[in-house]
Structures are given as C-alpha cells and as structure tokens.
C-alpha cells in the first residue's frame, strides 16, 4: 500500500503538488473528497492494525488516522523539498511509522 501511495506522488511532481498541496485550498468539494480518501485509507490501515491489536484502551480508528496523516505529512514534506531522499526511503520511513504504532497497539512492552 505504501509503495503504491508513494509511487502515485513521486512519479509526477506536478500531480503530487496538486494532490498534496493545492487540494488543501481548492474549496469545500475538494476538501470533502480529500477527507473521504483519507478515511478510506485509514480504514485499510485499521484492518491491518486489528490483526494483532491487543490493547482495548487504544482507539484503532484514531491510530489508523494518525498513520495516514503522518504518511501524508512525510509525502508533503518530500514534495516541498524539506525531506530530500529517495522514494524507496519514503516507503521505508512510512513503514517505520506504521510498525511503531502496530507494535504499540499489539501490547509490545513499553519502556
């Protein structure tokens, strides 16, 4: 999933700029579509998180939205030139975020 998301953004910088930056101020219809898309992705992430989730106090919907929002911010910073790295590294960094949240919810001992 992360590979597809990053490829969709990194293959065409003009498209990624519109998708990640300009859509934020394109009006209520664009904002609604963006929220719908983010919720859809969060639903996919949540289904992956639930496979090993053991902590009933942690809201899986909130955590999956956090993953989607975090990955979106990583991509946004890449498009803006704040993060200068390869697409492969974007995928890896995004995967680290997902894994950290998945391990946290799975009840991995906390320090």
Tab-separated table of C-alpha atoms in Angstrom:
chain	number	residue	atom	x	y	z
A	1	UNK	CA	0.000	0.000	0.000
A	2	UNK	CA	2.821	2.403	0.903
A	3	UNK	CA	4.602	1.574	-2.341
A	4	UNK	CA	1.508	2.479	-4.383
A	5	UNK	CA	0.909	5.698	-2.423
A	6	UNK	CA	4.453	6.929	-2.812
A	7	UNK	CA	4.629	5.972	-6.477
A	8	UNK	CA	1.440	7.941	-7.121
A	9	UNK	CA	3.075	11.011	-5.629
A	10	UNK	CA	6.676	10.671	-6.754
A	11	UNK	CA	6.143	9.675	-10.401
A	12	UNK	CA	4.769	13.086	-11.418
A	13	UNK	CA	5.838	16.063	-9.274
A	14	UNK	CA	3.143	18.302	-10.803
A	15	UNK	CA	0.424	15.827	-9.912
A	16	UNK	CA	1.768	15.387	-6.402
A	17	UNK	CA	1.830	19.152	-5.853
A	18	UNK	CA	-1.846	19.398	-6.832
A	19	UNK	CA	-2.802	16.311	-4.840
A	20	UNK	CA	-0.931	17.157	-1.639
A	21	UNK	CA	-0.707	20.944	-1.531
A	22	UNK	CA	-3.121	22.731	-3.829
A	23	UNK	CA	-6.057	20.473	-2.964
A	24	UNK	CA	-5.935	21.816	0.597
A	25	UNK	CA	-7.243	25.188	-0.561
A	26	UNK	CA	-9.311	24.136	-3.577
A	27	UNK	CA	-12.684	24.575	-1.882
A	28	UNK	CA	-15.229	22.525	0.020
A	29	UNK	CA	-15.762	19.827	-2.613
A	30	UNK	CA	-12.028	19.093	-2.873
A	31	UNK	CA	-11.739	19.136	0.933
A	32	UNK	CA	-14.619	16.695	1.229
A	33	UNK	CA	-13.091	14.340	-1.342
A	34	UNK	CA	-9.721	14.553	0.392
A	35	UNK	CA	-11.267	13.688	3.773
A	36	UNK	CA	-13.157	10.808	2.177
A	37	UNK	CA	-9.943	9.467	0.618
A	38	UNK	CA	-8.029	9.772	3.875
A	39	UNK	CA	-10.804	7.963	5.764
A	40	UNK	CA	-10.782	5.203	3.158
A	41	UNK	CA	-7.015	4.745	3.520
A	42	UNK	CA	-7.358	4.839	7.308
A	43	UNK	CA	-9.928	2.048	7.055
A	44	UNK	CA	-7.423	-0.087	5.160
A	45	UNK	CA	-4.730	0.681	7.728
A	46	UNK	CA	-7.140	-0.104	10.566
A	47	UNK	CA	-7.888	-3.533	9.108
A	48	UNK	CA	-4.138	-4.251	9.152
A	49	UNK	CA	-3.739	-2.953	12.698
A	50	UNK	CA	-6.614	-5.039	14.023
A	51	UNK	CA	-4.845	-8.270	13.022
A	52	UNK	CA	-2.542	-8.038	16.022
A	53	UNK	CA	-4.205	-5.437	18.236
A	54	UNK	CA	-4.459	-6.414	21.890
A	55	UNK	CA	-4.789	-3.172	23.843
A	56	UNK	CA	-8.513	-2.326	24.217
A	57	UNK	CA	-7.713	1.150	25.589
A	58	UNK	CA	-6.218	2.319	22.300
A	59	UNK	CA	-8.620	3.558	19.643
A	60	UNK	CA	-7.696	1.819	16.384
A	61	UNK	CA	-9.586	4.389	14.304
A	62	UNK	CA	-7.574	7.230	15.835
A	63	UNK	CA	-4.299	5.362	15.386
A	64	UNK	CA	-5.022	4.492	11.761
A	65	UNK	CA	-5.875	8.146	11.034
A	66	UNK	CA	-2.583	9.085	12.704
A	67	UNK	CA	-0.679	6.734	10.389
A	68	UNK	CA	-2.422	8.121	7.297
A	69	UNK	CA	-1.895	11.702	8.443
A	70	UNK	CA	1.736	11.038	9.299
A	71	UNK	CA	2.483	9.425	5.952
A	72	UNK	CA	0.691	12.304	4.221
A	73	UNK	CA	2.933	14.754	6.087
A	74	UNK	CA	6.061	12.789	5.133
A	75	UNK	CA	4.999	12.941	1.466
A	76	UNK	CA	4.072	16.628	1.720
A	77	UNK	CA	7.487	17.443	3.160
A	78	UNK	CA	9.130	15.430	0.385
A	79	UNK	CA	7.214	17.344	-2.288
A	80	UNK	CA	8.160	20.638	-0.617
A	81	UNK	CA	11.836	19.626	-0.584
A	82	UNK	CA	12.101	19.545	3.224
A	83	UNK	CA	12.903	15.826	3.090
A	84	UNK	CA	15.444	15.014	0.406
A	85	UNK	CA	15.550	11.285	-0.060
A	86	UNK	CA	14.599	8.519	-2.466
A	87	UNK	CA	11.119	7.118	-2.983
A	88	UNK	CA	12.341	3.845	-1.508
A	89	UNK	CA	13.398	5.651	1.661
A	90	UNK	CA	9.995	7.394	1.834
A	91	UNK	CA	8.370	3.972	1.813
A	92	UNK	CA	10.760	2.720	4.497
A	93	UNK	CA	10.247	5.740	6.764
A	94	UNK	CA	6.469	5.429	6.383
A	95	UNK	CA	6.698	1.733	7.187
A	96	UNK	CA	8.636	2.538	10.374
A	97	UNK	CA	5.762	4.790	11.481
A	98	UNK	CA	3.163	2.092	10.785
A	99	UNK	CA	5.242	-0.577	12.533
A	100	UNK	CA	5.754	1.608	15.609
A	101	UNK	CA	2.023	2.134	16.005
A	102	UNK	CA	1.244	-1.520	15.257
A	103	UNK	CA	3.767	-2.716	17.855
A	104	UNK	CA	2.442	-0.235	20.420
A	105	UNK	CA	-1.125	-1.491	19.988
A	106	UNK	CA	-0.105	-5.107	19.923
A	107	UNK	CA	0.969	-4.771	23.518
A	108	UNK	CA	4.696	-4.755	22.957
A	109	UNK	CA	6.208	-3.930	26.330
A	110	UNK	CA	6.573	-0.193	26.826
A	111	UNK	CA	9.669	1.324	28.377
